Amino acid sequence: MLKPLLLCASLLSSSAFAAWQLDNSNSDLSITSIKKNSIAENHHFKQLSGALSDEGKLTFSIELSSIETLIPIRNQRMQSLLFDVANFPQAQVSADLSSHLKTLTTGVQIIKSVPVELLMHGRRKELKLDLVVNMQDSQLHVTPLRAVLVNANDFDLAAGIEALRKIAGLDSIATMVPVTFSLVFNEQSK
């Protein structure tokens, strides 16, 4: 009786602590901009990359030049005026998901509060997120329980938002930005 239990435990732990690669084609990171105090528009980034190590360390990068707003001139303005991609081409995220992976089994969803570090525009900030992690077949899915509110002032982006506001002739653009994401990681064979 003990041998089958040990075998099952070793199979689960080796799967949960495998190395995982971000699947850009099945992942999404979106932001919502709010202009004129009431008009919300969704935008997303087309290029994400990252990995989840077998120790549970999550790292991923957002190529800021890959912003997609569905309006080419707005894409260019956000790249140059807001993100300053010439000097800050990426935003980087890191977190420790080892507490999720320790108890993760196929088909079970784990929700835990995790400190997540965001490095963007030369500024680093720790955010506390409730992350949902689940495993299906050979994929891990990581999403926030609710939208993450990112304050542009924390990342020295307020001047860029003001430049966008002026060039677009708007009364206002909000500096608090809701962010949502759905990250899919594929298990890497050893």
Coordinates of C-alpha atoms in Angstrom, one line a residue:
M1 CA 0.0 0.0 0.0
L2 CA 2.8 2.4 0.8
K3 CA 4.7 1.8 -2.5
P4 CA 1.7 2.9 -4.7
L5 CA 1.3 6.0 -2.6
L6 CA 4.9 6.9 -2.9
L7 CA 4.9 6.3 -6.6
C8 CA 1.8 8.6 -7.0
A9 CA 3.4 11.3 -4.9
S10 CA 6.6 11.2 -6.9
L11 CA 4.7 11.4 -10.2
L12 CA 2.7 14.4 -9.0
S13 CA 5.6 16.2 -7.6
S14 CA 7.8 15.7 -10.7
S15 CA 5.0 17.0 -12.9
A16 CA 4.3 20.0 -10.7
F17 CA 7.9 20.9 -10.5
A18 CA 8.7 20.5 -14.2
A19 CA 10.1 23.4 -16.2
W20 CA 7.4 25.4 -18.1
Q21 CA 7.7 27.7 -21.2
L22 CA 5.3 30.5 -21.9
D23 CA 3.1 29.8 -24.9
N24 CA 2.8 33.3 -26.5
S25 CA 0.2 32.2 -29.0
N26 CA -2.2 31.1 -26.3
S27 CA -1.4 33.8 -23.7
D28 CA -2.7 37.3 -23.4
L29 CA -1.9 40.5 -21.4
S30 CA -4.4 43.3 -21.8
I31 CA -4.7 46.9 -20.5
T32 CA -7.7 49.1 -20.4
S33 CA -7.3 52.9 -21.0
I34 CA -10.0 55.3 -19.9
K35 CA -10.3 58.6 -21.7
K36 CA -12.7 61.5 -21.2
N37 CA -13.6 60.0 -17.8
S38 CA -15.9 57.4 -19.3
I39 CA -14.6 55.9 -22.5
A40 CA -12.8 52.6 -21.9
E41 CA -10.7 50.9 -24.6
N42 CA -9.0 47.5 -24.4
H43 CA -5.5 47.1 -25.8
H44 CA -3.1 44.1 -25.7
F45 CA 0.5 43.1 -26.2
K46 CA 1.3 40.7 -29.0
Q47 CA 4.7 39.5 -27.7
L48 CA 5.1 37.9 -24.3
S49 CA 7.9 35.6 -23.4
G50 CA 8.8 33.8 -20.2
A51 CA 9.2 30.6 -18.2
L52 CA 8.3 29.0 -14.9
S53 CA 11.3 27.1 -13.5
D54 CA 11.1 23.8 -11.8
E55 CA 11.7 25.6 -8.5
G56 CA 8.5 27.7 -9.1
K57 CA 10.2 31.0 -10.2
L58 CA 8.1 32.8 -12.7
T59 CA 9.7 35.3 -15.0
F60 CA 8.1 36.9 -18.1
S61 CA 8.7 39.9 -20.3
I62 CA 6.3 42.1 -22.2
E63 CA 7.6 43.6 -25.4
L64 CA 6.2 47.1 -25.1
S65 CA 6.6 47.8 -28.8
S66 CA 4.1 45.0 -29.4
I67 CA 1.2 47.1 -28.0
E68 CA -1.9 46.6 -30.2
T69 CA -4.7 49.3 -30.0
L70 CA -6.2 48.6 -33.4
I71 CA -5.1 52.1 -34.5
P72 CA -1.6 52.2 -36.0
I73 CA -0.9 55.9 -35.1
R74 CA -2.0 55.3 -31.5
N75 CA 0.3 52.2 -31.4
Q76 CA 3.2 54.4 -32.5
R77 CA 2.4 57.2 -30.0
M78 CA 2.1 54.8 -27.1
Q79 CA 5.4 53.2 -28.1
S80 CA 7.3 56.5 -28.3
L81 CA 5.5 58.9 -26.0
L82 CA 4.3 56.6 -23.2
F83 CA 6.5 53.6 -23.0
D84 CA 9.7 55.1 -24.6
V85 CA 10.6 51.8 -26.1
A86 CA 13.9 53.1 -27.5
N87 CA 15.1 53.3 -23.9
F88 CA 12.7 50.8 -22.1
P89 CA 11.8 48.1 -24.6
Q90 CA 10.4 45.6 -22.1
A91 CA 8.5 45.4 -18.9
Q92 CA 9.5 42.4 -16.7
V93 CA 7.5 40.5 -14.2
S94 CA 8.8 38.0 -11.6
A95 CA 7.1 36.0 -8.9
D96 CA 7.6 32.9 -6.7
L97 CA 4.9 30.4 -7.4
S98 CA 6.5 27.5 -5.5
S99 CA 3.6 27.6 -3.0
H100 CA 1.1 27.0 -5.8
L101 CA 3.1 24.2 -7.3
K102 CA 3.6 22.3 -4.1
T103 CA -0.1 21.4 -3.9
L104 CA -1.0 21.5 -7.6
T105 CA -2.6 18.5 -9.2
T106 CA -4.2 18.1 -12.6
G107 CA -7.7 19.6 -12.8
V108 CA -7.4 21.4 -9.4
Q109 CA -7.3 25.2 -9.2
I110 CA -5.1 26.9 -6.6
I111 CA -5.7 30.5 -5.5
K112 CA -3.0 32.2 -3.4
S113 CA -1.9 35.7 -2.7
V114 CA 1.6 36.2 -4.1
P115 CA 4.0 39.2 -4.2
V116 CA 4.8 40.0 -7.8
E117 CA 7.5 42.3 -8.9
L118 CA 7.0 44.6 -11.9
L119 CA 9.9 46.4 -13.5
M120 CA 8.9 49.0 -16.1
H121 CA 10.3 52.2 -17.4
G122 CA 13.3 51.9 -15.0
R123 CA 11.1 51.6 -11.9
R124 CA 10.5 48.6 -9.8
K125 CA 7.3 48.0 -7.7
E126 CA 6.0 45.0 -5.8
L127 CA 2.3 44.2 -6.3
K128 CA 0.3 41.8 -4.2
L129 CA -1.9 39.6 -6.5
D130 CA -4.3 36.8 -5.9
L131 CA -3.1 34.4 -8.6
V132 CA -5.2 31.4 -9.9
V133 CA -3.0 28.5 -11.1
N134 CA -4.3 25.3 -12.6
M135 CA -2.9 22.4 -14.6
Q136 CA -4.5 20.6 -17.5
D137 CA -2.6 17.9 -19.3
S138 CA 0.8 19.3 -20.0
Q139 CA -0.2 23.0 -19.5
L140 CA -0.2 25.4 -16.6
H141 CA -2.6 28.4 -16.7
V142 CA -1.9 31.5 -14.5
T143 CA -4.4 34.3 -14.2
P144 CA -5.2 37.0 -11.6
L145 CA -8.4 36.5 -9.6
R146 CA -9.4 40.0 -10.5
A147 CA -8.0 42.9 -12.6
V148 CA -4.7 44.3 -11.4
L149 CA -4.7 48.1 -11.0
V150 CA -1.4 49.6 -12.1
N151 CA -0.7 53.3 -11.3
A152 CA 1.2 55.0 -14.1
N153 CA 2.8 57.4 -11.5
D154 CA 4.5 54.4 -9.8
F155 CA 6.5 53.9 -13.1
D156 CA 7.2 57.5 -14.1
L157 CA 4.6 57.2 -16.9
A158 CA 2.4 60.2 -16.0
A159 CA 4.3 62.6 -18.3
G160 CA 3.8 60.1 -21.2
I161 CA 0.1 59.9 -20.5
E162 CA -0.1 63.7 -20.5
A163 CA 1.8 63.8 -23.8
L164 CA -0.8 61.4 -25.3
R165 CA -3.6 63.4 -23.9
K166 CA -2.3 66.6 -25.5
I167 CA -1.5 65.1 -28.9
A168 CA -5.0 63.5 -29.1
G169 CA -6.7 66.6 -27.9
L170 CA -8.5 64.9 -25.0
D171 CA -9.7 66.3 -21.7
S172 CA -8.3 63.4 -19.7
I173 CA -6.7 60.0 -19.8
A174 CA -6.7 58.0 -16.5
T175 CA -3.4 57.2 -14.9
M176 CA -4.8 54.1 -13.1
V177 CA -4.8 51.3 -15.6
P178 CA -6.6 47.9 -15.2
V179 CA -4.5 45.0 -16.4
T180 CA -5.6 41.5 -17.0
F181 CA -3.7 38.5 -18.2
S182 CA -4.0 34.8 -19.0
L183 CA -0.6 33.1 -19.2
V184 CA -0.3 29.5 -20.6
F185 CA 2.8 27.5 -20.0
N186 CA 3.7 24.3 -21.8
E187 CA 5.6 21.6 -19.9
Q188 CA 9.2 21.2 -21.2
S189 CA 10.5 17.7 -21.8
K190 CA 13.7 16.9 -19.9

